Coordinates of C-alpha atoms in Angstrom, one line a residue:
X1 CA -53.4 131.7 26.5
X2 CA -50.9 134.2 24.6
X3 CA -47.4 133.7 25.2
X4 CA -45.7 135.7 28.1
X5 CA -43.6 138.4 26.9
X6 CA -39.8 137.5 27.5
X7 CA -38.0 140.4 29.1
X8 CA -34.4 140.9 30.2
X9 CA -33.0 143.9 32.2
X10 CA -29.8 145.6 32.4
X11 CA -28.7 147.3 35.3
X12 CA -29.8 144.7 37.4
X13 CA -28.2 145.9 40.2
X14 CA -29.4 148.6 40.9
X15 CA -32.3 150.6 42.9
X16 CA -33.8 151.1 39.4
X17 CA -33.3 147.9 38.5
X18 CA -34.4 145.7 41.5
X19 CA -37.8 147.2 41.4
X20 CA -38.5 146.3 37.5
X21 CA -37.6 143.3 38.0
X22 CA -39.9 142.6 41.0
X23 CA -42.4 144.6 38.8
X24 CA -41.7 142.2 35.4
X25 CA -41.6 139.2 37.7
X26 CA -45.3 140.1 39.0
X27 CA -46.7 140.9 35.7
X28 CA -48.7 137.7 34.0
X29 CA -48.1 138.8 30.9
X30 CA -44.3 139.2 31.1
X31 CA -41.6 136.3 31.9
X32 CA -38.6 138.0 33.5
X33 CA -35.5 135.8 31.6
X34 CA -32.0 137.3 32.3
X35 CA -30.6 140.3 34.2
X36 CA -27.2 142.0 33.2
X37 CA -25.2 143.8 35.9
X38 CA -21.8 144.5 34.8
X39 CA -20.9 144.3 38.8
X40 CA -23.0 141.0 38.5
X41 CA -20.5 137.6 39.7
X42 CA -23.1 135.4 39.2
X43 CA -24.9 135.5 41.5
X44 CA -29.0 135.1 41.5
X45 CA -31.8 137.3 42.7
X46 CA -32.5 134.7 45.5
X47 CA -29.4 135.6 47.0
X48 CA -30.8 139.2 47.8
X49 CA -32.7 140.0 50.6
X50 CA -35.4 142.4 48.1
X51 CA -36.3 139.3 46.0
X52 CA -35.8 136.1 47.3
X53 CA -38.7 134.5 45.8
X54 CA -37.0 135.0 42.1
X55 CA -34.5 132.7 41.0
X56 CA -32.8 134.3 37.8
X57 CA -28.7 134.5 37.5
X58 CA -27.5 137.7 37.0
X59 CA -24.7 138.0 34.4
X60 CA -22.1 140.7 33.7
X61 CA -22.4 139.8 29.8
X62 CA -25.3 141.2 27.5
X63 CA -24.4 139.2 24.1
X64 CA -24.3 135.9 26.4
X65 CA -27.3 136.8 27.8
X66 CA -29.3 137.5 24.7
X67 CA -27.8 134.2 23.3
X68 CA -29.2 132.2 26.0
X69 CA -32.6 133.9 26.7
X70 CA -34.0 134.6 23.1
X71 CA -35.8 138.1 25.2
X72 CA -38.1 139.6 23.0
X73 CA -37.8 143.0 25.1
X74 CA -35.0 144.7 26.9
X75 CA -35.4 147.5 29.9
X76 CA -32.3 149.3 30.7
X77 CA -31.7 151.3 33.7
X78 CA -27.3 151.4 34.0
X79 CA -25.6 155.3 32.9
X80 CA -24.5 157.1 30.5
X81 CA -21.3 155.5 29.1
X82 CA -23.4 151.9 28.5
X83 CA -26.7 152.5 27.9
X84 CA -25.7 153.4 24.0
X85 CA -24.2 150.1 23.7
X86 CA -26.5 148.5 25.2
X87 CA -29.0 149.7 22.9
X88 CA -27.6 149.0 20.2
X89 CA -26.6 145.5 20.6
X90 CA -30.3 144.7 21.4
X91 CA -32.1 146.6 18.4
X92 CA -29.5 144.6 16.2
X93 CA -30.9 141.6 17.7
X94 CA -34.3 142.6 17.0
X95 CA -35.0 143.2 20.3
X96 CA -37.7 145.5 21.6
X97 CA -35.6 148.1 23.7
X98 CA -37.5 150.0 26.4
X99 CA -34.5 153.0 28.2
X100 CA -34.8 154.0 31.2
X101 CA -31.1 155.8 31.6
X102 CA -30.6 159.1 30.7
X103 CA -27.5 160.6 29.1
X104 CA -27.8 159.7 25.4
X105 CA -26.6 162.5 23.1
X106 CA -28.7 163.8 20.1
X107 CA -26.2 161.6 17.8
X108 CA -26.4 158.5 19.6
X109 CA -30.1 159.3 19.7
X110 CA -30.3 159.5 15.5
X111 CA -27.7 156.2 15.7
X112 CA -30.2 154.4 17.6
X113 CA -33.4 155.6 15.9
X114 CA -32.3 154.5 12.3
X115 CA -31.1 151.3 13.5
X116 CA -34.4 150.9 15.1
X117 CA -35.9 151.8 11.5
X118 CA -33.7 149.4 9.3
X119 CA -34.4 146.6 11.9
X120 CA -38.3 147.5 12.3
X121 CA -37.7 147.3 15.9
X122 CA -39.1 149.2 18.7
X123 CA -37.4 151.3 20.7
X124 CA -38.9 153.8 23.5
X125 CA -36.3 156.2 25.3
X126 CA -38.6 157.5 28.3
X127 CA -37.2 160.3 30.3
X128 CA -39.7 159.4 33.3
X129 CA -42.0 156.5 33.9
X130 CA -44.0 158.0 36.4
X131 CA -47.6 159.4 35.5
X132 CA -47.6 161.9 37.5
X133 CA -44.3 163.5 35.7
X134 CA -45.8 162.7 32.3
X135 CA -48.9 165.0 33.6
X136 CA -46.7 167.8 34.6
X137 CA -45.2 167.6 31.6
X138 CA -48.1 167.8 29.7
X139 CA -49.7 170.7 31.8
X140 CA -46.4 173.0 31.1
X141 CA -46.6 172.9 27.5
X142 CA -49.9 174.1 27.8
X143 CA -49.3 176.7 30.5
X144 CA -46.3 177.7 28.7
X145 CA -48.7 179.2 25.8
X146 CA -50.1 181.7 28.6
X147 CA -46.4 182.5 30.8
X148 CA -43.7 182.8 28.5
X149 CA -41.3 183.2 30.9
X150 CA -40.3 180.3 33.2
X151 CA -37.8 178.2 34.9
X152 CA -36.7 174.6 36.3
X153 CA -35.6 173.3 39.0
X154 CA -35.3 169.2 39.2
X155 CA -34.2 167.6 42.4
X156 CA -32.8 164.0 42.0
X157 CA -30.6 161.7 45.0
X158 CA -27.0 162.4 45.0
X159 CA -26.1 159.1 42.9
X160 CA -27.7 160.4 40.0
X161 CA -24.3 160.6 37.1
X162 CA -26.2 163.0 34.5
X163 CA -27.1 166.9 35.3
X164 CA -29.8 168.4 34.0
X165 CA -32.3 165.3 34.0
X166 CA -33.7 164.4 30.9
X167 CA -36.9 164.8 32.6
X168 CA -36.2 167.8 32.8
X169 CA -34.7 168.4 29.3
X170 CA -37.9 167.1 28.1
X171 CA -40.0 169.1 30.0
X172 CA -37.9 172.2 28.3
X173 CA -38.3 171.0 25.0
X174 CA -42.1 170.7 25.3
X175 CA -42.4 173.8 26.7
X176 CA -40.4 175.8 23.8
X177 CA -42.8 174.4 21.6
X178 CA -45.7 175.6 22.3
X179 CA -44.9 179.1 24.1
X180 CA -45.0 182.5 22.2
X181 CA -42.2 184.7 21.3
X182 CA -40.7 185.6 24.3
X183 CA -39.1 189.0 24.7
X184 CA -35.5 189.8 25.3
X185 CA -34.8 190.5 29.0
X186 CA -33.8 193.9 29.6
X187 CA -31.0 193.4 32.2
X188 CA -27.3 192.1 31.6
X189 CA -26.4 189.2 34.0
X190 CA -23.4 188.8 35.3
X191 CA -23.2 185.8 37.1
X192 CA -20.4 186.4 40.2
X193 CA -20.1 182.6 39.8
X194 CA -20.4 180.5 36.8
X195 CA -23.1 178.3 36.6
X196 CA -25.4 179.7 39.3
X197 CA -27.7 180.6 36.6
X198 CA -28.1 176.5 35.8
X199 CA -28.3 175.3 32.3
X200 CA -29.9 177.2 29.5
X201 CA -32.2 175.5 27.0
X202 CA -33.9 177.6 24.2
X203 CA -34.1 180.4 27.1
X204 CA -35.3 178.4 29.9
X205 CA -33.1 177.7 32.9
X206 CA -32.5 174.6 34.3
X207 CA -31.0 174.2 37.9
X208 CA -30.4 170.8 39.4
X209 CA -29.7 169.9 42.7
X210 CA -28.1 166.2 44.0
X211 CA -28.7 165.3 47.7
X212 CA -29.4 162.5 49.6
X213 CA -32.7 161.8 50.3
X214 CA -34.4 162.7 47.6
X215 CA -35.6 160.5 44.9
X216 CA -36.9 162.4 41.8
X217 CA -38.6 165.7 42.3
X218 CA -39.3 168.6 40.0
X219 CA -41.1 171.9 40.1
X220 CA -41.7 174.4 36.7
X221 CA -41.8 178.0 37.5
X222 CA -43.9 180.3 35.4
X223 CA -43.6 184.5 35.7
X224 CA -46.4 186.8 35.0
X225 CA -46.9 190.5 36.1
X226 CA -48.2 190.1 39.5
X227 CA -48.6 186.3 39.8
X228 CA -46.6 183.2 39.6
X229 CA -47.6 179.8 38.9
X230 CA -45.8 176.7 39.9
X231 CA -46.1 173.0 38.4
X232 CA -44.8 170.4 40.7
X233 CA -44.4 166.2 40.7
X234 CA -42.3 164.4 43.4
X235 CA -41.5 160.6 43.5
X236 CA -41.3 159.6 47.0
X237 CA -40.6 155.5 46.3
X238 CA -39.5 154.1 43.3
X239 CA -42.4 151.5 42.6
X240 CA -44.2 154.6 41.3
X241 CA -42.6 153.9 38.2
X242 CA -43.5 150.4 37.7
X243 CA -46.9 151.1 36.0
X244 CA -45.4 153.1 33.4
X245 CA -42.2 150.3 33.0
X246 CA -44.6 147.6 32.7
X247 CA -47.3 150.0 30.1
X248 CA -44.7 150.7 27.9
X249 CA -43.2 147.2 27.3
X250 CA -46.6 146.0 26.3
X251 CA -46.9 148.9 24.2
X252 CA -43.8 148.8 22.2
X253 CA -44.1 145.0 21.2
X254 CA -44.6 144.7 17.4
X255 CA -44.5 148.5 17.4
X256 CA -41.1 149.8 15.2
X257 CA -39.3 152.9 15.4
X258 CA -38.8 155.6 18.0
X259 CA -41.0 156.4 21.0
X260 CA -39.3 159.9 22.5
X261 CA -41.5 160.0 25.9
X262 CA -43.8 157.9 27.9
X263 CA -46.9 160.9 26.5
X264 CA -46.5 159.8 23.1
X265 CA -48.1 156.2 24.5
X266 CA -50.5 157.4 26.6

């Protein structure tokens, strides 16, 4: 029988959080070892209503953590100011990081990525674990060869820190690679208020919206003359995710270097 897979998770706490490590805990190939919450005051996962049946401690201190557990793999879902850290603490352990938190700049990114290099460990920063996204994705870079001209709009609850998503980002990103040259528009905005054009990425707008309610939601809006044609994913309940989480731990184990994207493992 191969040995489980030892996995820790930071951000613990929260909504992200509790479900991967319900997810990891389920898994038979993965052993769920230590959580990190830096609201964590030690208590464990038995003490919450969502996962009584696990009995792990949660801690407020990664290095602590790592000494105790020996993880082989790390999953972090906590924000933009520690998820760099975080990182980087666990690739210079040797440890197999797998991000879930959005935010990191293109820097930090190239920080990470050599780091990941010179300690021929694997490290996958995924934008969005869910399928469904990836797919949507995927169809807009092809659409995008067809309808030059298009638009986002990504709809996340009102807790999320970072605006636009990286989902989103990535979505652009794929998109400005494979569309043709796209004319200059023949009209001057003026925007009566700044910003209500959203975000601009290689020419294609991004608008995000926070409210409660919604989970994580986007739609990609291509132009043609006379038609439109929309591209849509919506994540109604976080344990959509999970699959992807728990595919691409398994596939980043004894796999070094950066994995930008959950499509690059499909």
């Amino acid at each position: 029988m191969a040995e489980k897979i030892r996995v820790i998770i930071t951000g613990a706490l929260g909504r992200m959080g509790l479900e991967t490590a319900k997810a990891i805990a389920g898994d038979e190939d993965m052993q769920l070892v230590g959580l990190v919450d830096i609201r964590a005051k030690g208590e464990k996962l038995s003490q919450l209503s969502e996962l009584k049946e696990l009995d792990v401690k949660i801690e407020n201190d990664l290095d602590r953590v790592i000494e105790k557990t020996r993880p082989q793999a790390m999953i972090d879902f906590t924000n933009p100011q520690a998820v760099f850290n975080n990182a980087r603490t666990a690739l210079k352990n040797k440890i197999t990081c797998v991000i879930g938190t959005t935010g990191l700049n293109e820097v930090e990114l190239r920080q990470l990525e050599k780091l990941a290099v010179d300690n021929r460990t694997g490290l996958a920063i995924i934008p969005n674990f869910a399928i469904g996204a990836v797919l949507m994705m995927k169809f807009a870079r092809e659409a995008a060869q067809y309808f030059p001209d298009v638009e986002i709009i990504e709809l996340h609850h009102d807790q999320k820190m970072d605006a636009p998503s990286g989902t989103a980002i990535k979505t652009a990103e794929l998109i400005n690679e494979s569309r043709s040259s796209r004319a200059p528009r023949n009209i001057r905005e003026y925007e009566k208020i700044a910003g209500c054009r959203g975000g601009n990425v290689d020419q294609v707008r991004i608008h995000s919206i926070r409210l409660p309610g919604l989970i994580a939601h986007q739609e990609v809006i291509f132009g043609g003359a006379g038609q439109t044609l929309k591209i849509r994913h919506d994540s109604m309940d976080r344990a959509g995710f999970m699959p992807g989480v728990v595919m691409v731990v398994k596939k980043m184990m004894n796999r070094p270097g950066l994995v930008y994207g959950m499509e690059n493992l499909l």
